[in-house]
PDB file of C-alpha atoms in Angstrom:
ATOM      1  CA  UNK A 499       0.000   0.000   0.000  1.00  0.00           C
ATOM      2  CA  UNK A 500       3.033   2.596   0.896  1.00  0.00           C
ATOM      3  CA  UNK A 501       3.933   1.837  -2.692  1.00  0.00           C
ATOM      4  CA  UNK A 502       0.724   2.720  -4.288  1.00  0.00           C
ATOM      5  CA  UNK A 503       0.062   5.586  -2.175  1.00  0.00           C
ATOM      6  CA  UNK A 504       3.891   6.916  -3.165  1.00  0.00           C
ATOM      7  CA  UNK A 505       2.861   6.649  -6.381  1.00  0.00           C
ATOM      8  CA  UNK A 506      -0.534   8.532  -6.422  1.00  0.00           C
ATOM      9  CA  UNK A 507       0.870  11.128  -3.924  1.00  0.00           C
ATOM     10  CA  UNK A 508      -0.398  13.919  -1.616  1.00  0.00           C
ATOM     11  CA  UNK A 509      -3.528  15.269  -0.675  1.00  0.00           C
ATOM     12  CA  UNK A 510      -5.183  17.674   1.660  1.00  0.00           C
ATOM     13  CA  UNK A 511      -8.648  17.748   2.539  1.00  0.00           C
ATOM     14  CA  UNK A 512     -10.532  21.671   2.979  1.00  0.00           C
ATOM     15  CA  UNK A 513     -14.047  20.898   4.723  1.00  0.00           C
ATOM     16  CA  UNK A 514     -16.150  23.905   4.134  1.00  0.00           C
ATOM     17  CA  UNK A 515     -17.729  24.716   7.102  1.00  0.00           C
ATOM     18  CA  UNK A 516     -18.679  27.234   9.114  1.00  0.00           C
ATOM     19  CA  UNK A 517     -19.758  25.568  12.673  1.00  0.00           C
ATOM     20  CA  UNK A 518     -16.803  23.238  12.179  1.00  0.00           C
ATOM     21  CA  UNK A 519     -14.360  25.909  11.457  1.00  0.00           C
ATOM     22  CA  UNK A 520     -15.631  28.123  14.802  1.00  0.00           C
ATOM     23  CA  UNK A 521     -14.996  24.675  16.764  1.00  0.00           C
ATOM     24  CA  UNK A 522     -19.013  24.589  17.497  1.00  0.00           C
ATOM     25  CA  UNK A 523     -19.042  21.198  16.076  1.00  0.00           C
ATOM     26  CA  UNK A 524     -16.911  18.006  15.683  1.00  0.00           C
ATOM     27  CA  UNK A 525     -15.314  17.585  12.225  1.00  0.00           C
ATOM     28  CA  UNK A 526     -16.986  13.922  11.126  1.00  0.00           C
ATOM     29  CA  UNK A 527     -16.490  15.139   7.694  1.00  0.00           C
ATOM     30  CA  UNK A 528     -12.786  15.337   7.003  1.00  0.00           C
ATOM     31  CA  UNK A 529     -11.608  11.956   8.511  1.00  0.00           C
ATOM     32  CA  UNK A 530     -14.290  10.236   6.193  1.00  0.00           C
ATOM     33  CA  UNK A 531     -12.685  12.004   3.110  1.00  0.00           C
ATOM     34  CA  UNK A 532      -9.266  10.922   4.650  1.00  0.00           C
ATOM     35  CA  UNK A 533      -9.968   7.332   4.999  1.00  0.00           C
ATOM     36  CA  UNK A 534     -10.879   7.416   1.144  1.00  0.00           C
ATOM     37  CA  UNK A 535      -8.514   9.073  -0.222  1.00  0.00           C
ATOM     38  CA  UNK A 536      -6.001   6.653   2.144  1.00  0.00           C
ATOM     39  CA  UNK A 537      -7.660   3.483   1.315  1.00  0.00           C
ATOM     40  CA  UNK A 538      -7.374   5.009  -2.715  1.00  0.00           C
ATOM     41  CA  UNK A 539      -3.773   5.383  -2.106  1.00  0.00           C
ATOM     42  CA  UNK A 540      -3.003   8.849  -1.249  1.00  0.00           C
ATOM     43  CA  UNK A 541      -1.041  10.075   1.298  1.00  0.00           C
ATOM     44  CA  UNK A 542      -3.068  12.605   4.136  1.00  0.00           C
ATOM     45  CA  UNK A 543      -1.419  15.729   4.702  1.00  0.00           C
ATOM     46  CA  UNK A 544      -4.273  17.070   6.401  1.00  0.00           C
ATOM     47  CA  UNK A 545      -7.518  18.243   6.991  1.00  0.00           C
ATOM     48  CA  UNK A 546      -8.455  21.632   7.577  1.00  0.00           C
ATOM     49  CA  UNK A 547     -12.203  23.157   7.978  1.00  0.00           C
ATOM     50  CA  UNK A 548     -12.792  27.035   7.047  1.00  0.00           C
ATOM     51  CA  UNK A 549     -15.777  29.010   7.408  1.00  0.00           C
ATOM     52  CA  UNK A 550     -17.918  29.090   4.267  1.00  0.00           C
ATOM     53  CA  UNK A 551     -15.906  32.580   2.999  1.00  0.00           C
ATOM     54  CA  UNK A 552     -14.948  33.330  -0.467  1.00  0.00           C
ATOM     55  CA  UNK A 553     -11.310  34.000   1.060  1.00  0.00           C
ATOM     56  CA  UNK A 554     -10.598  31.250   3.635  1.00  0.00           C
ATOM     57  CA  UNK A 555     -11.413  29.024   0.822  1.00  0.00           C
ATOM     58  CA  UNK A 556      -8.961  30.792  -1.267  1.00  0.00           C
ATOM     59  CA  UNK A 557      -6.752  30.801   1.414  1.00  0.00           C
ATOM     60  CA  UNK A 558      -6.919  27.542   2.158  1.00  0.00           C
ATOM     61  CA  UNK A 559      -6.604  26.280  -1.824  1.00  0.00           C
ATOM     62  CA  UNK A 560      -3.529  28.262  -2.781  1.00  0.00           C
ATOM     63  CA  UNK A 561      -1.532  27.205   0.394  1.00  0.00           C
ATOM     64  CA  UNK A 562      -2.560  23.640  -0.784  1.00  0.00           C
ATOM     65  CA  UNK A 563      -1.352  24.203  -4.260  1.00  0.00           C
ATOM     66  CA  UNK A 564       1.824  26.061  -2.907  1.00  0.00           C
ATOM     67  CA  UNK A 565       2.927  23.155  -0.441  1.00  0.00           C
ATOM     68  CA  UNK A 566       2.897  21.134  -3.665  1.00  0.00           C
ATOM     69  CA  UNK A 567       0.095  18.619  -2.856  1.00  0.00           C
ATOM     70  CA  UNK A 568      -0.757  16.246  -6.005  1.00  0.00           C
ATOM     71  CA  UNK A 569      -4.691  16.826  -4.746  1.00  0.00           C
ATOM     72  CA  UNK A 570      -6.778  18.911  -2.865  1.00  0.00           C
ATOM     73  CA  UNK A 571     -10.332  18.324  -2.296  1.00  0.00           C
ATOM     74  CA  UNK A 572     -12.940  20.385  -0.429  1.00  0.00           C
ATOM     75  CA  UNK A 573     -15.847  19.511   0.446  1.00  0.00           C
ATOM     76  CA  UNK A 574     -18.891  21.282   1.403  1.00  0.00           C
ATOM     77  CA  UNK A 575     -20.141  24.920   0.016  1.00  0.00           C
ATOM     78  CA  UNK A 576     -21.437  23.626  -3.427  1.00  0.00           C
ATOM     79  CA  UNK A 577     -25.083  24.117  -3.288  1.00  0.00           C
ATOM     80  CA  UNK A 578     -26.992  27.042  -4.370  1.00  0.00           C
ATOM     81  CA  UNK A 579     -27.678  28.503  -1.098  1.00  0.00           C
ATOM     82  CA  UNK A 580     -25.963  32.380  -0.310  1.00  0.00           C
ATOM     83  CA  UNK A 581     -23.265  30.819   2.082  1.00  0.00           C
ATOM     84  CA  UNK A 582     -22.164  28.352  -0.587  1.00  0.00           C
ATOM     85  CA  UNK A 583     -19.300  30.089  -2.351  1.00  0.00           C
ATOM     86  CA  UNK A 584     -16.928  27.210  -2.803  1.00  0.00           C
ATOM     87  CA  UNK A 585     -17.156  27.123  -6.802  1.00  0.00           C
ATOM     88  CA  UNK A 586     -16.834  30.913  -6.783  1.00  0.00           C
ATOM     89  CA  UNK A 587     -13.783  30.818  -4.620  1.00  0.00           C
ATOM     90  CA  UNK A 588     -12.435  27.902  -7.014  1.00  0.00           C
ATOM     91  CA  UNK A 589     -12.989  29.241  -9.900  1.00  0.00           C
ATOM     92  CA  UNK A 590     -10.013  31.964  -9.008  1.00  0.00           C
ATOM     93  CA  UNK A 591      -7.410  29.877  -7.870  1.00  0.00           C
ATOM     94  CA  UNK A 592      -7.901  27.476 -11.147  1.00  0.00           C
ATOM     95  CA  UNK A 593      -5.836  27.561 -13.846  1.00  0.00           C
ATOM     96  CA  UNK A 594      -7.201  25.199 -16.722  1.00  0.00           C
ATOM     97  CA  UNK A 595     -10.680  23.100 -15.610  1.00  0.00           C
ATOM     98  CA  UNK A 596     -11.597  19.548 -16.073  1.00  0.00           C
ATOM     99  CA  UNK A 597     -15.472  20.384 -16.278  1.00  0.00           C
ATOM    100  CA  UNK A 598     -16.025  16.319 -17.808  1.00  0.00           C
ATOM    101  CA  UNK A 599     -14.991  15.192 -13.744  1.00  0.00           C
ATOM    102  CA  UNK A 600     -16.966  17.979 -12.336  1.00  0.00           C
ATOM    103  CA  UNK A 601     -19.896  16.644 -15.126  1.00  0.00           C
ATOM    104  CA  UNK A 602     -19.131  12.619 -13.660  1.00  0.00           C
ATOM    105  CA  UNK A 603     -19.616  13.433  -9.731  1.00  0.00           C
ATOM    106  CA  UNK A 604     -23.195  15.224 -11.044  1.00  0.00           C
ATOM    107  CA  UNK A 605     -23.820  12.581 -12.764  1.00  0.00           C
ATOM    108  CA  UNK A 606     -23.413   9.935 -10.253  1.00  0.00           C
ATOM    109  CA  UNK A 607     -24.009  11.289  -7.566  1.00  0.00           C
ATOM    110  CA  UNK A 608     -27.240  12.052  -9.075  1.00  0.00           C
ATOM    111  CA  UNK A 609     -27.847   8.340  -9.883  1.00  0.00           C
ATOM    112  CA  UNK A 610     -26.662   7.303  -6.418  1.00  0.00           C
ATOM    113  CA  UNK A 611     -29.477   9.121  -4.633  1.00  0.00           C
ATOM    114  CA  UNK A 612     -27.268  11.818  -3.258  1.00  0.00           C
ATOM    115  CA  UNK A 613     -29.181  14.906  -4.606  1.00  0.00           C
ATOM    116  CA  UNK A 614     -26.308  17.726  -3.441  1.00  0.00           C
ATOM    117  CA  UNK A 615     -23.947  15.365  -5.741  1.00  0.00           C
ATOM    118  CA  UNK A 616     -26.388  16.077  -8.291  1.00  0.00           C
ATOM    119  CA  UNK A 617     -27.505  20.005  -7.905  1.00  0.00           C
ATOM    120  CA  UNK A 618     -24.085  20.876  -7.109  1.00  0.00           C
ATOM    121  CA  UNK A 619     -21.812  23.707  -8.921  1.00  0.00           C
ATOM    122  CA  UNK A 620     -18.918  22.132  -7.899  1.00  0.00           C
ATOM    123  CA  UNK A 621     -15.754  22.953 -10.157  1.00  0.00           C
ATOM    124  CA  UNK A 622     -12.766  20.668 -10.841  1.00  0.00           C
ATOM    125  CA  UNK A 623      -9.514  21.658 -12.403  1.00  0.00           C
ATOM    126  CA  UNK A 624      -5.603  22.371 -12.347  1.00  0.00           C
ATOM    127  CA  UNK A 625      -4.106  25.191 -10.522  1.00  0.00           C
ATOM    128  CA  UNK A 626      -0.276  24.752 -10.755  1.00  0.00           C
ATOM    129  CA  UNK A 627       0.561  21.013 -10.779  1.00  0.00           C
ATOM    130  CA  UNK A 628      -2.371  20.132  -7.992  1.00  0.00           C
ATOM    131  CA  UNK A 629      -5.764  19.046  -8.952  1.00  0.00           C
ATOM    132  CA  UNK A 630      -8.337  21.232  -7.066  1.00  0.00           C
ATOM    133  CA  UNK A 631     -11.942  19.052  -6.378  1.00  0.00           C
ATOM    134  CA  UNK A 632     -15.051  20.613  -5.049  1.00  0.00           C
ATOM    135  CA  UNK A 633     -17.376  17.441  -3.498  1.00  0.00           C
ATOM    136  CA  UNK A 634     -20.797  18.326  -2.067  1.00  0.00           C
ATOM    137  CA  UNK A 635     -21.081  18.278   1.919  1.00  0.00           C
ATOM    138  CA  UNK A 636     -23.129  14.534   2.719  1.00  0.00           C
ATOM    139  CA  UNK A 637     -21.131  11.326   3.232  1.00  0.00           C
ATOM    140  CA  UNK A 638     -23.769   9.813   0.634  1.00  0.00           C
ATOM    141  CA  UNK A 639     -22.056  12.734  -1.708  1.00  0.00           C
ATOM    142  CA  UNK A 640     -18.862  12.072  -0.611  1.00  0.00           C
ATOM    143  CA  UNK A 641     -18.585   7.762  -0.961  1.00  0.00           C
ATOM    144  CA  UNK A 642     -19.933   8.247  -4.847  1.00  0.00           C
ATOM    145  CA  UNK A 643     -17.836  11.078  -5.175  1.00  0.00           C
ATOM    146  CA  UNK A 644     -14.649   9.093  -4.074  1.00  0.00           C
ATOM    147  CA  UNK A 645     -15.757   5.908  -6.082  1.00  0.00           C
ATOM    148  CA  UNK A 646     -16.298   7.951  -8.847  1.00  0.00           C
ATOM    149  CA  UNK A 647     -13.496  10.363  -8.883  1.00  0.00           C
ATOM    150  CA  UNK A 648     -10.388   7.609  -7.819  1.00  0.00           C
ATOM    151  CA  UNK A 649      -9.950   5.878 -11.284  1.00  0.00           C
ATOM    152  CA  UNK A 650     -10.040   9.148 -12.817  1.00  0.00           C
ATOM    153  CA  UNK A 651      -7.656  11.054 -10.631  1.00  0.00           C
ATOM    154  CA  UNK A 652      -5.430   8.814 -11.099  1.00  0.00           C
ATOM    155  CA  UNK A 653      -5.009   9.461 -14.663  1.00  0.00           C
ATOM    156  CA  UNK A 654      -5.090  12.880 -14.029  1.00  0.00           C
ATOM    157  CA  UNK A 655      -1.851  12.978 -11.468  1.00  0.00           C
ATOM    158  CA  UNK A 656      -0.449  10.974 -13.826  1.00  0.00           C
ATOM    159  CA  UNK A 657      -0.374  13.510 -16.641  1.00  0.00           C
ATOM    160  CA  UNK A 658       0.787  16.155 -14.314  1.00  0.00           C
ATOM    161  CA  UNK A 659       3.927  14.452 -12.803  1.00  0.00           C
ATOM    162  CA  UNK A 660       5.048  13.263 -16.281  1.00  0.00           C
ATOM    163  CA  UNK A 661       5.104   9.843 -14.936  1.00  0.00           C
ATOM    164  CA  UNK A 662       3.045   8.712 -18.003  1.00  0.00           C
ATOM    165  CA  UNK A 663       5.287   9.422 -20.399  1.00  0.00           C
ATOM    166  CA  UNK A 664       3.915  12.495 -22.453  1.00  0.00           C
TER     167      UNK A 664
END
């Protein structure tokens, strides 16, 4: 496993949240997304939660893509409600997008029963050398995101390394 996850490489996980981030509740959210993206083969750096702000999520994605994670994926913020500003804060920090992953988690989530998966504006793309991932906020979101998004990733980090060859 220490191979594989070697090979796939780093992530960190930004839950979007704004009783989490005040410390008025427990973060149940982040070591779920861990435990996928470890049992995928990715190595944790970390979880942080930030308050559902146009900034802190900023914030929290460029010092992601500036520590040189392979992946970072936040999670929460991706509905259509006021507070949820995680695509718009995204959408900044993103250099090129991959709307046909963003398209997939819709898709299946959709199909899964998890209807945030499937109403959500979350974005996907490259900023730097990191793939940036917006999930929707419910664990049934979050499994079919992770199922769906693994295979793919792993393409994607891939192509960004170099290790493929191209």
């Amino acid at each position: 496993m220490e191979r594989n996850a070697q090979r796939l490489g780093r992530a960190l996980v930004v839950v979007v949240d704004d009783r989490v981030a005040q410390g008025e509740h427990e973060d149940t959210i982040g070591p779920l997304v861990t435990e996928l993206l470890e049992e995928a083969g990715f190595i944790v750096d970390g979880s942080v939660a930030v308050a559902g702000e146009t900034v802190e999520i900023r914030n929290a994605l460029n010092t992601a893509v500036i520590g040189g994670v392979d992946m970072v994926i936040t999670v929460g913020g991706t509905g259509v409600s006021p507070r949820d500003v995680t695509p718009d804060a995204t959408s900044g920090v993103l250099d090129r997008p991959v709307p046909g992953i963003a398209e997939a988690l819709r898709a299946s989530g959709l199909a899964a029963g998890a209807v945030d998966a499937g109403v959500s504006r979350g974005l996907v793309g490259v900023s730097g050398s990191t793939l940036v991932v917006n999930l929707a906020g419910s664990r049934a979101a979050i499994r079919d995101g992770m199922a769906t998004l693994t295979p793919l990733v792993t393409h994607v980090i891939e192509q960004l390394s170099g290790i493929d060859g191209i």
